[in-house]
XYZ file of C-alpha atoms in Angstrom:
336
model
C 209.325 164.208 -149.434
C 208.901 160.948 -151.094
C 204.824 161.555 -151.002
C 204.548 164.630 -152.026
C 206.834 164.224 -154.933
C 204.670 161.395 -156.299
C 201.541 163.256 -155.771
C 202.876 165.928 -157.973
C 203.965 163.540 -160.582
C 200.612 161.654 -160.458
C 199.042 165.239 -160.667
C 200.590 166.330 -163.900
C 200.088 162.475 -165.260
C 196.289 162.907 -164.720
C 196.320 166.332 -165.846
C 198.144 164.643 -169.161
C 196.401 161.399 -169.766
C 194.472 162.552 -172.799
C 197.858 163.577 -174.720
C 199.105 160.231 -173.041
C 196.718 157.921 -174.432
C 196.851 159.501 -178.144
C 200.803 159.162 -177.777
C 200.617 155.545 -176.959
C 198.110 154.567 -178.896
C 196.988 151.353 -177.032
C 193.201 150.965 -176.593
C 190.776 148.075 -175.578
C 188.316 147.961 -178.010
C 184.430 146.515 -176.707
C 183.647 143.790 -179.629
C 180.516 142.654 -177.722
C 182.175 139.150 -176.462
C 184.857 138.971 -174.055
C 184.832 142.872 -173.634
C 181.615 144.316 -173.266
C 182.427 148.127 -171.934
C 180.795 150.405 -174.096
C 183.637 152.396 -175.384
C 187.248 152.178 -176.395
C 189.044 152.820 -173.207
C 192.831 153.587 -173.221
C 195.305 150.615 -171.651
C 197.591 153.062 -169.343
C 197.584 151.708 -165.839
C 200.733 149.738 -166.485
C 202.278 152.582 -167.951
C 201.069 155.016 -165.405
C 202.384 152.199 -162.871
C 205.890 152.022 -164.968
C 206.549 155.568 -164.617
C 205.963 155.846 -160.746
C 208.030 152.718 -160.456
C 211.015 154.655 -162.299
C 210.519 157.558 -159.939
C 211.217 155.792 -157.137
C 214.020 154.273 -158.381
C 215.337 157.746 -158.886
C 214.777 158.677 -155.336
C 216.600 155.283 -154.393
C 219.327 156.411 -156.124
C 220.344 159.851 -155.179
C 218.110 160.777 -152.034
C 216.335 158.072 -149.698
C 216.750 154.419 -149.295
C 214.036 152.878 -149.926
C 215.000 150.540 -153.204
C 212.034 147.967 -153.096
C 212.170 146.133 -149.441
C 215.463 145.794 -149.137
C 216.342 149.236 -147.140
C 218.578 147.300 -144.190
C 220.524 144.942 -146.296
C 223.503 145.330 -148.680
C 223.197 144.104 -152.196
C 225.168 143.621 -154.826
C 225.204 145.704 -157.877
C 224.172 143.138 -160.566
C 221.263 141.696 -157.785
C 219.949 144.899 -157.971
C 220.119 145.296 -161.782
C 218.913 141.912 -162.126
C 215.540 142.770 -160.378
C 215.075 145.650 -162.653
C 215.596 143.673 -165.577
C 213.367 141.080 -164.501
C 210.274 143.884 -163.820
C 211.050 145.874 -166.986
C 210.886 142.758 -169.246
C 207.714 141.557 -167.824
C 206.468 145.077 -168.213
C 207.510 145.350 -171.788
C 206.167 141.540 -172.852
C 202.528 142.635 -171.485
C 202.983 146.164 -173.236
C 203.442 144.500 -176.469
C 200.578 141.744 -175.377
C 198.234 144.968 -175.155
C 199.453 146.765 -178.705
C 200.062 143.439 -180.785
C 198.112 141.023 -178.759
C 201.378 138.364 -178.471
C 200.738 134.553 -179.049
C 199.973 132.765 -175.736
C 202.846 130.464 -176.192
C 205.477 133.251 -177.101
C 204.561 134.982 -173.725
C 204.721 131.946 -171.750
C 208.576 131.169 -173.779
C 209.545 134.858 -173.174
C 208.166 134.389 -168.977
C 210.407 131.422 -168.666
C 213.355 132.496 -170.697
C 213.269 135.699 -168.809
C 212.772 134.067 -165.502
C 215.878 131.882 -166.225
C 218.141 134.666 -166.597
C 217.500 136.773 -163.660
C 217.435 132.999 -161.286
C 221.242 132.412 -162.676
C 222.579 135.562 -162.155
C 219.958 136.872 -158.835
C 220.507 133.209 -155.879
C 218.035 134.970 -153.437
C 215.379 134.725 -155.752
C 215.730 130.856 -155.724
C 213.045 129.417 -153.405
C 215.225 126.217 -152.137
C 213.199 125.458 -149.403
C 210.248 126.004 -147.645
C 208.193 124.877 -144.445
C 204.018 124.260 -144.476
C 202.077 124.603 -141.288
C 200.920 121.413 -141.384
C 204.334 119.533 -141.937
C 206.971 119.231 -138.909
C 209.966 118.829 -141.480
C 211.582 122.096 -143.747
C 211.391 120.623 -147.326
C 214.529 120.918 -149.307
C 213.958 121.298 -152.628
C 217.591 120.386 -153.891
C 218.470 120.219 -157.785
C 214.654 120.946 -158.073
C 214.694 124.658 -157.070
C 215.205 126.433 -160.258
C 212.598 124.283 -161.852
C 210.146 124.792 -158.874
C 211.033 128.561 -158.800
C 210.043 129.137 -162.069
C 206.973 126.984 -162.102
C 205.503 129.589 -159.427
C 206.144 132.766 -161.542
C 204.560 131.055 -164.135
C 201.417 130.001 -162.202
C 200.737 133.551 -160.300
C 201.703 135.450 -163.224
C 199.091 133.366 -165.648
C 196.792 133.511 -162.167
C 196.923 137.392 -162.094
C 196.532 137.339 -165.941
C 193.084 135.165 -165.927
C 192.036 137.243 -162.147
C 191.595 140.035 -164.029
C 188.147 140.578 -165.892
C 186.177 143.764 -164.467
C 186.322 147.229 -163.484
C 188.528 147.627 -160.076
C 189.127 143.745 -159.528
C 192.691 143.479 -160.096
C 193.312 146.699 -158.717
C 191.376 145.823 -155.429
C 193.553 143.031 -155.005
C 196.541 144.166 -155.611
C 195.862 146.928 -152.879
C 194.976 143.957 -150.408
C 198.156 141.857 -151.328
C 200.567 144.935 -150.394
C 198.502 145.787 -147.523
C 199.142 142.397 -146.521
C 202.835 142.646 -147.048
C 202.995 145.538 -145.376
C 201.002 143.646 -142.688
C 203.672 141.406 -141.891
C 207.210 143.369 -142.421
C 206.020 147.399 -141.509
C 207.123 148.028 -143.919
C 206.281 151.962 -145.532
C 207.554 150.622 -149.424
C 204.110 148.669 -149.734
C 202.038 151.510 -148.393
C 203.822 153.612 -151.208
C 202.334 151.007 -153.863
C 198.914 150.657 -152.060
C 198.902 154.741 -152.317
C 199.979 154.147 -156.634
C 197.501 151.237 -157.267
C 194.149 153.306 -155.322
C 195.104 155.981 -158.011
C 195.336 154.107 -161.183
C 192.016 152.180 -159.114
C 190.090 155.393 -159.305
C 190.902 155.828 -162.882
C 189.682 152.584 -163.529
C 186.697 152.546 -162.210
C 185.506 155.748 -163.641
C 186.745 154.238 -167.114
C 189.402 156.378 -168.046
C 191.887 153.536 -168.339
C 192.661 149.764 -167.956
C 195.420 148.205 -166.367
C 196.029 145.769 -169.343
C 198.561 143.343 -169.756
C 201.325 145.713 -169.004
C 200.149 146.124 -165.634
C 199.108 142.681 -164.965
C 202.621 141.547 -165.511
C 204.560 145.068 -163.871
C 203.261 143.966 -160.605
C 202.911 140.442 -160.626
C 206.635 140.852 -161.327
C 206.653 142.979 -158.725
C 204.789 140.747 -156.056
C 206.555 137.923 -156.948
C 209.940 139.328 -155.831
C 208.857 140.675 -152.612
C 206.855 137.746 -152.410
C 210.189 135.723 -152.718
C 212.275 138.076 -150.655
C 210.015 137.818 -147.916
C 210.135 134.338 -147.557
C 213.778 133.473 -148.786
C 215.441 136.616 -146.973
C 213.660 138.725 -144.103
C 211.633 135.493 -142.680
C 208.242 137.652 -142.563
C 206.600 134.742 -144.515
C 207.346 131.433 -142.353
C 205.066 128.887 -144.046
C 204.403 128.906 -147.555
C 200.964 128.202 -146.793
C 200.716 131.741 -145.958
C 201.250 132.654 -149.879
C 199.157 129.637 -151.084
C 196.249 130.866 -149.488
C 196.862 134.802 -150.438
C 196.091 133.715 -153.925
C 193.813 131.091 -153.709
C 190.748 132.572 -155.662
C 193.233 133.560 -158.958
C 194.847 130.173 -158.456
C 191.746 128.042 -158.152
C 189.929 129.942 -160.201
C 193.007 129.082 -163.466
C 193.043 125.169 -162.276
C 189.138 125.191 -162.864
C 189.255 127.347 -165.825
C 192.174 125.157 -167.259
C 190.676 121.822 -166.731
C 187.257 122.785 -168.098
C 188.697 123.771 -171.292
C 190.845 120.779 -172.033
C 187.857 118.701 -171.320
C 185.727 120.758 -174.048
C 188.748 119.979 -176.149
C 189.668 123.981 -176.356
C 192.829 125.553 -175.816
C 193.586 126.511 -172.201
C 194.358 130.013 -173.075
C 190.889 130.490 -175.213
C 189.298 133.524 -173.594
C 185.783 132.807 -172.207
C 183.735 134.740 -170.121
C 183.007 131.816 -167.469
C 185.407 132.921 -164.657
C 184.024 133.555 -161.295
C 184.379 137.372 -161.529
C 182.124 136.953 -164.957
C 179.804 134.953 -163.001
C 179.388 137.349 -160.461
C 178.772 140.401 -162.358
C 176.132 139.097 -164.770
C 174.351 138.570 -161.510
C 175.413 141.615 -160.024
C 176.690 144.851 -160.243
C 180.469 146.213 -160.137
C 179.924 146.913 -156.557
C 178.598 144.030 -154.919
C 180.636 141.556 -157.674
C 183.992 143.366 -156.157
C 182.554 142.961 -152.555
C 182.147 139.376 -152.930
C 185.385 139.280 -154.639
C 186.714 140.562 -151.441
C 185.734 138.597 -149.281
C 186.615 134.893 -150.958
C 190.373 136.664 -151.297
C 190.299 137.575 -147.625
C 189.138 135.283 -145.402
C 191.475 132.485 -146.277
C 194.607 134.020 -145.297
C 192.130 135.832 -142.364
C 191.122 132.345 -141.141
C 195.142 131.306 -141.568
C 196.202 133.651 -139.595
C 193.986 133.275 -136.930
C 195.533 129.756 -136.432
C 192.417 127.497 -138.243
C 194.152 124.734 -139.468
C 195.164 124.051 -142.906
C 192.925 121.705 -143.742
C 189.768 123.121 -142.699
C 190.490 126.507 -144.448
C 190.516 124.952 -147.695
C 187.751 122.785 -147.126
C 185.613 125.792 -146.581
C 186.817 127.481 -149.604
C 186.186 124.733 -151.657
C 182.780 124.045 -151.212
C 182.106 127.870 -150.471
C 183.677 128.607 -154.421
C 181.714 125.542 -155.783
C 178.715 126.621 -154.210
C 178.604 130.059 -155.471
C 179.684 128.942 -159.298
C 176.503 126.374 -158.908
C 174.121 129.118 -157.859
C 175.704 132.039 -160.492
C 175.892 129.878 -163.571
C 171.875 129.805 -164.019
C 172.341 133.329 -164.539
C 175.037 133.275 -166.811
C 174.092 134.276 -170.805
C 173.566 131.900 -173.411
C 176.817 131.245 -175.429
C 179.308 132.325 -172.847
């Protein structure tokens, strides 16, 4: 029931994205820089993404029980609208990123004011502790947890944000993430979102729309509370190491980025066309770029999971990323 309603909703949403995109009026424009696709292409995945979300909300509500991954536990009302405040703002701030294109530091106040609400009203979404594979001891994180908390939705959201670049990269990812989750908690909500992101995934790579902003931030919001509620509440994420090394390419990938601009004296959220993804597909082409892509998100947590210790996994990422920005900057075009 659940399926087939959404494939009928995604149906008439395809069927509609023309009248859609001239409603909402948000388009990424090539200006032969940063974005070099060679016409305007409408920003709707987040919407698209928005609208599904809402749907299943609905069926939450008045048929099934499948409110985000939370199915065998009993919430409390304001937890639950305290969730859906925290997506829906994210949402919105990245919606108005893509139509008014909002000042860095506005986003990053509205992200932590926003953030700070939903941790005083929502305790599970506190991380107070946490345990690393390589450490015997849990580590409490005390009067620090609200502080620490918000720190990480600040770094993946930012992570996500600089991640994305071309056509099917973000979207790729995100498919691999929930697979992931669904991985270690069977549970059939992620498979629902891996079915919604391969949709808005085919419309992106056959250029009919973007994920933009709005859906950078609509599922990194997402993410990070099933992220969270994995690890705080249903125990399927033991070691933090486990989420450390599920984003290590967007989080390396924004400490490198970061630290190279401050050191040409620019500001850390200039846009430049010198992350790895850029690097990869002046080389190569969407398919092989992606492929790569794949594979330096992958076999961290692969190698993790597998038992390789900590140590030795990062080791071999390190020099692995280092090694293939070396050999793909000599291809990268003058000025960028």
């Amino acid at each position: 029931m659940i399926s087939f309603t959404l494939i009928i909703f995604n149906l008439i949403l395809f069927f509609s994205l023309t009248k859609i995109a001239k409603f909402i009026n948000i388009y990424d424009n090539p200006d032969g820089k940063l974005k070099i696709h060679k016409h305007s292409v409408p920003v709707l995945g987040g919407i698209l993404f928005f609208l599904n979300f809402w749907v299943l909300i609905f069926l939450q509500l008045f048929f099934f029980d499948i409110f985000l991954i939370f199915e065998k536990s009993s919430f409390l009302r304001r937890e639950i609208i305290s969730l859906l405040f925290f997506i829906t703002f994210f949402f919105t701030i990245g919606l108005f990123d893509d139509k008014y294109e909002i000042n860095p530091y506005t986003k990053l106040t509205l992200i932590i004011f926003s953030s700070i609400l939903v941790l005083l009203v929502n305790d599970n979404l506190i991380v107070k502790n946490f345990v690393l594979s390589f450490y015997e001891n849990k580590i409490f994180l005390n009067n620090f947890s609200i502080f620490f908390t918000i720190f990480c939705i600040v770094i993946l959201i930012n992570a996500l944000n600089f991640y994305d670049g071309i056509n099917g990269q973000s979207g790729i990812f995100y498919i691999f993430v929930f697979s992931f989750l669904y991985y270690v908690s069977d549970n059939y909500f992620y498979l629902i979102y891996v079915s919604l992101i391969f949709f808005n995934l085919l419309l992106n790579l056959t250029n009919k729309l973007f994920f933009g902003d709005s859906g950078i931030y609509l599922i990194g919001s997402i993410l990070i509370i099933c992220l969270i509620y994995e690890h705080n509440f249903t125990r399927n994420i033991i070691y933090a190491d486990e989420i450390f090394f599920l984003f290590l390419l967007p989080g390396f990938d924004l400490v490198r980025l970061t630290f190279e601009r401050l050191i040409s004296n620019k500001n850390m959220f200039y846009g430049d066309r010198k992350h790895f993804h850029h690097y990869l597909n002046m080389k190569y082409d969407l398919f092989i770029s992606n492929l790569v892509l794949m594979v330096f998100n992958s076999f961290p947590i692969v190698l993790f999971k597998y038992g390789l210790n900590f140590y030795y996994i990062l080791f071999f990422f390190l020099a692995s990323y280092f090694l293939a920005i070396h050999y793909l900057k000599k291809f990268s075009k003058k000025g960028y």
